[in-house]
mmCIF file of C-alpha atoms in Angstrom:
data_model
loop_
_atom_site.group_PDB
_atom_site.id
_atom_site.type_symbol
_atom_site.label_atom_id
_atom_site.label_comp_id
_atom_site.label_asym_id
_atom_site.label_seq_id
_atom_site.Cartn_x
_atom_site.Cartn_y
_atom_site.Cartn_z
ATOM 1 C CA MET A 1 20.770 34.168 96.595
ATOM 2 C CA LEU A 2 20.433 32.756 93.111
ATOM 3 C CA ASP A 3 17.689 34.235 90.952
ATOM 4 C CA VAL A 4 16.359 31.387 88.800
ATOM 5 C CA LYS A 5 12.990 30.400 87.400
ATOM 6 C CA TYR A 6 11.050 27.401 88.754
ATOM 7 C CA ASN A 7 11.829 25.098 85.843
ATOM 8 C CA GLN A 8 15.556 25.807 85.944
ATOM 9 C CA THR A 9 18.056 23.500 87.594
ATOM 10 C CA VAL A 10 20.631 24.834 90.031
ATOM 11 C CA ASN A 11 24.002 23.106 90.355
ATOM 12 C CA VAL A 12 26.020 23.735 93.471
ATOM 13 C CA SER A 13 29.451 22.342 94.244
ATOM 14 C CA TYR A 14 30.362 22.045 97.870
ATOM 15 C CA LYS A 15 33.003 20.358 99.982
ATOM 16 C CA PHE A 16 32.544 18.352 103.142
ATOM 17 C CA SER A 17 35.103 18.872 105.845
ATOM 18 C CA HIS A 18 34.923 15.179 106.762
ATOM 19 C CA ILE A 19 35.001 13.773 103.218
ATOM 20 C CA ARG A 20 37.772 14.189 100.696
ATOM 21 C CA GLY A 21 36.917 15.692 97.365
ATOM 22 C CA CYS A 22 33.961 17.604 96.053
ATOM 23 C CA ARG A 23 30.369 16.410 95.859
ATOM 24 C CA GLN A 24 28.046 17.678 93.163
ATOM 25 C CA LEU A 25 24.676 18.845 94.474
ATOM 26 C CA GLU A 26 21.873 19.608 92.033
ATOM 27 C CA ILE A 27 18.521 21.157 92.942
ATOM 28 C CA ARG A 28 15.801 20.788 90.306
ATOM 29 C CA PRO A 29 12.004 20.732 90.065
ATOM 30 C CA VAL A 30 10.447 17.403 90.995
ATOM 31 C CA SER A 31 9.055 15.174 88.243
ATOM 32 C CA LEU A 32 6.795 12.119 88.172
ATOM 33 C CA ASN A 33 9.887 10.033 87.394
ATOM 34 C CA ASP A 34 11.090 10.832 90.939
ATOM 35 C CA ALA A 35 8.070 9.267 92.667
ATOM 36 C CA GLU A 36 9.595 5.852 93.377
ATOM 37 C CA LYS A 37 12.791 7.198 94.961
ATOM 38 C CA ILE A 38 10.908 9.854 96.955
ATOM 39 C CA SER A 39 8.513 7.179 98.221
ATOM 40 C CA GLN A 40 11.478 4.995 99.272
ATOM 41 C CA ILE A 41 13.025 7.883 101.201
ATOM 42 C CA ARG A 42 9.692 8.674 102.908
ATOM 43 C CA ARG A 43 9.480 5.094 104.229
ATOM 44 C CA LYS A 44 13.042 4.986 105.625
ATOM 45 C CA ASN A 45 13.694 4.823 109.346
ATOM 46 C CA GLY A 46 14.950 8.218 110.423
ATOM 47 C CA VAL A 47 12.808 10.026 107.832
ATOM 48 C CA ARG A 48 9.406 8.365 108.227
ATOM 49 C CA GLU A 49 9.072 9.290 111.910
ATOM 50 C CA GLY A 50 9.821 12.963 111.309
ATOM 51 C CA ILE A 51 7.302 13.390 108.509
ATOM 52 C CA LEU A 52 4.715 10.987 109.931
ATOM 53 C CA ALA A 53 4.752 8.753 106.860
ATOM 54 C CA LEU A 54 3.735 5.090 106.884
ATOM 55 C CA THR A 55 5.902 2.078 106.082
ATOM 56 C CA SER A 56 3.026 0.863 103.908
ATOM 57 C CA GLU A 57 2.888 4.036 101.832
ATOM 58 C CA ARG A 58 2.740 3.266 98.119
ATOM 59 C CA THR A 59 4.670 4.844 95.263
ATOM 60 C CA GLU A 60 1.319 5.605 93.602
ATOM 61 C CA THR A 61 0.429 7.872 96.542
ATOM 62 C CA THR A 62 3.630 9.847 96.002
ATOM 63 C CA ALA A 63 2.980 10.021 92.251
ATOM 64 C CA GLN A 64 -0.533 11.341 92.895
ATOM 65 C CA PHE A 65 0.877 13.998 95.196
ATOM 66 C CA ILE A 66 3.471 15.074 92.617
ATOM 67 C CA SER A 67 0.720 15.244 89.986
ATOM 68 C CA SER A 68 -1.338 17.491 92.258
ATOM 69 C CA ILE A 69 1.358 20.168 92.540
ATOM 70 C CA ALA A 70 -0.141 23.339 91.091
ATOM 71 C CA GLU A 71 1.559 25.950 88.916
ATOM 72 C CA ASP A 72 1.891 28.345 91.854
ATOM 73 C CA ASP A 73 3.337 25.666 94.164
ATOM 74 C CA ARG A 74 7.009 24.712 94.165
ATOM 75 C CA ALA A 75 8.611 21.298 94.662
ATOM 76 C CA TYR A 76 12.313 20.552 94.286
ATOM 77 C CA VAL A 77 14.485 17.505 94.682
ATOM 78 C CA ALA A 78 18.122 17.504 95.704
ATOM 79 C CA LEU A 79 20.470 15.137 93.913
ATOM 80 C CA GLU A 80 23.952 14.371 95.122
ATOM 81 C CA ASN A 81 26.078 12.931 92.347
ATOM 82 C CA GLY A 82 22.851 12.123 90.466
ATOM 83 C CA GLU A 83 21.043 10.365 93.342
ATOM 84 C CA ILE A 84 17.871 11.879 94.832
ATOM 85 C CA THR A 85 18.653 12.768 98.434
ATOM 86 C CA GLY A 86 15.862 15.107 99.502
ATOM 87 C CA LEU A 87 12.658 16.933 98.668
ATOM 88 C CA VAL A 88 11.148 20.276 99.587
ATOM 89 C CA VAL A 89 7.592 21.339 98.775
ATOM 90 C CA LEU A 90 5.958 24.754 99.064
ATOM 91 C CA VAL A 91 2.180 24.774 98.757
ATOM 92 C CA HIS A 92 0.806 28.247 98.043
ATOM 93 C CA ASN A 93 -2.264 28.871 100.176
ATOM 94 C CA ARG A 94 -5.351 29.313 98.013
ATOM 95 C CA THR A 95 -7.769 30.184 100.806
ATOM 96 C CA TYR A 96 -9.358 33.601 100.430
ATOM 97 C CA LYS A 97 -7.430 36.202 102.466
ATOM 98 C CA ARG A 98 -4.495 33.788 102.959
ATOM 99 C CA THR A 99 -3.038 33.811 99.449
ATOM 100 C CA HIS A 100 -0.082 35.798 100.786
ATOM 101 C CA SER A 101 1.177 32.643 102.522
ATOM 102 C CA GLY A 102 2.489 29.162 101.845
ATOM 103 C CA VAL A 103 3.351 25.980 103.746
ATOM 104 C CA ILE A 104 6.725 24.235 103.460
ATOM 105 C CA SER A 105 7.501 20.527 103.953
ATOM 106 C CA ILE A 106 11.010 19.109 103.651
ATOM 107 C CA MET A 107 12.782 15.775 104.033
ATOM 108 C CA VAL A 108 16.340 14.536 103.533
ATOM 109 C CA ASP A 109 17.401 10.902 103.183
ATOM 110 C CA THR A 110 18.958 9.647 106.433
ATOM 111 C CA GLU A 111 22.171 8.677 104.633
ATOM 112 C CA PHE A 112 22.618 12.286 103.465
ATOM 113 C CA GLN A 113 21.549 14.279 106.521
ATOM 114 C CA ASN A 114 23.905 16.851 108.069
ATOM 115 C CA ARG A 115 25.600 17.487 104.725
ATOM 116 C CA GLY A 116 24.035 20.827 103.757
ATOM 117 C CA ILE A 117 21.277 19.344 101.601
ATOM 118 C CA GLY A 118 18.473 20.643 103.810
ATOM 119 C CA THR A 119 20.075 24.085 103.736
ATOM 120 C CA ALA A 120 20.316 24.031 99.923
ATOM 121 C CA LEU A 121 16.680 22.932 99.588
ATOM 122 C CA MET A 122 15.458 25.578 102.041
ATOM 123 C CA ARG A 123 17.485 28.268 100.299
ATOM 124 C CA LYS A 124 15.934 27.303 96.956
ATOM 125 C CA VAL A 125 12.336 27.224 98.185
ATOM 126 C CA VAL A 126 12.601 30.386 100.300
ATOM 127 C CA ASN A 127 14.135 32.174 97.303
ATOM 128 C CA ALA A 128 11.214 31.002 95.146
ATOM 129 C CA ALA A 129 8.705 32.136 97.775
ATOM 130 C CA ASP A 130 10.301 35.575 98.064
ATOM 131 C CA ARG A 131 11.263 36.336 94.480
ATOM 132 C CA GLU A 132 8.860 34.404 92.267
ATOM 133 C CA LEU A 133 5.690 33.998 94.305
ATOM 134 C CA LYS A 134 6.145 37.153 96.419
ATOM 135 C CA LEU A 135 4.779 35.420 99.514
ATOM 136 C CA HIS A 136 4.658 37.447 102.712
ATOM 137 C CA ARG A 137 4.364 34.509 105.142
ATOM 138 C CA LEU A 138 5.829 30.991 105.147
ATOM 139 C CA GLU A 139 4.713 28.331 107.610
ATOM 140 C CA LEU A 140 5.789 24.833 108.597
ATOM 141 C CA LEU A 141 5.242 22.187 111.241
ATOM 142 C CA VAL A 142 8.003 20.198 112.932
ATOM 143 C CA LEU A 143 8.013 17.576 115.659
ATOM 144 C CA SER A 144 9.318 19.202 118.832
ATOM 145 C CA ASP A 145 12.167 16.709 119.237
ATOM 146 C CA ASN A 146 13.633 17.362 115.755
ATOM 147 C CA LYS A 147 16.362 19.751 116.921
ATOM 148 C CA HIS A 148 18.388 19.596 113.671
ATOM 149 C CA ALA A 149 15.374 20.670 111.617
ATOM 150 C CA ILE A 150 14.469 23.408 114.091
ATOM 151 C CA ARG A 151 17.994 24.874 113.841
ATOM 152 C CA LEU A 152 17.713 24.801 110.039
ATOM 153 C CA TYR A 153 14.390 26.656 110.082
ATOM 154 C CA GLU A 154 15.667 29.238 112.546
ATOM 155 C CA LYS A 155 18.667 29.839 110.281
ATOM 156 C CA PHE A 156 16.193 30.950 107.598
ATOM 157 C CA GLY A 157 14.349 33.337 109.906
ATOM 158 C CA PHE A 158 11.514 31.073 111.037
ATOM 159 C CA ILE A 159 10.287 31.592 114.581
ATOM 160 C CA LYS A 160 8.204 29.336 116.759
ATOM 161 C CA GLU A 161 4.645 30.616 117.059
ATOM 162 C CA GLY A 162 3.136 27.803 119.064
ATOM 163 C CA THR A 163 3.022 24.166 120.069
ATOM 164 C CA ARG A 164 0.342 21.601 119.396
ATOM 165 C CA LYS A 165 0.442 19.303 122.441
ATOM 166 C CA HIS A 166 0.304 15.550 121.745
ATOM 167 C CA ALA A 167 -0.256 16.282 118.053
ATOM 168 C CA ALA A 168 1.246 13.021 116.832
ATOM 169 C CA VAL A 169 2.308 9.565 117.912
ATOM 170 C CA LYS A 170 5.958 8.620 117.408
ATOM 171 C CA ASP A 171 7.421 5.320 118.549
ATOM 172 C CA GLY A 172 4.243 4.590 120.513
ATOM 173 C CA ALA A 173 4.250 7.852 122.507
ATOM 174 C CA PHE A 174 2.550 11.187 122.093
ATOM 175 C CA ILE A 175 4.768 13.972 120.795
ATOM 176 C CA ASP A 176 4.277 17.694 120.428
ATOM 177 C CA GLU A 177 4.459 19.509 117.131
ATOM 178 C CA ASP A 178 5.753 23.076 116.829
ATOM 179 C CA PHE A 179 4.328 25.639 114.447
ATOM 180 C CA PHE A 180 6.982 27.879 112.864
ATOM 181 C CA ALA A 181 6.547 30.859 110.561
ATOM 182 C CA ARG A 182 8.647 33.423 108.702
ATOM 183 C CA VAL A 183 7.166 36.794 107.823
ATOM 184 C CA THR A 184 8.898 39.110 105.385
ATOM 185 C CA ALA A 185 9.383 42.744 106.272
ATOM 186 C CA SER A 186 7.254 44.011 103.381
ATOM 187 C CA GLU A 187 3.784 45.407 103.995
ATOM 188 C CA ALA A 188 0.663 43.533 102.892
#
């Protein structure tokens, strides 16, 4: 894994087997200037349902969230050929006796899914959690029908710890939400 500081940008070149040529993928810390594009992605069909966003969500809400990211949190955007294609956020738990843990949220634009962007974002944030923040436990929630995301999380060592029955409504029906976690081998 790459060993970089939070404010550094990582450039990764990769090739798609189904597309000729090489695409340039950049992972960098999120900025307020990214709020509009992130908000647009959050409202897109195929993304919105998986992250339980609203079609009426405003760019200002996204900007407020970006502004609230603390120094010991991490948030990165993925850019393919200069265009924002995804976001990953790690919120370091500040609750007494839980500061060894953090919660991850991730999304990838529907037009760029299944291209390795989620993997690159997860690699970056897990590396930051392990090497910079020294977190022992990472957690995330995922809708039970999101099989692509579940495979991605399992690839990074996350295991399912439980299911919240009827935790959300998607397309007018109740849907379960799975709770996944990754615990490092180090002692507390």
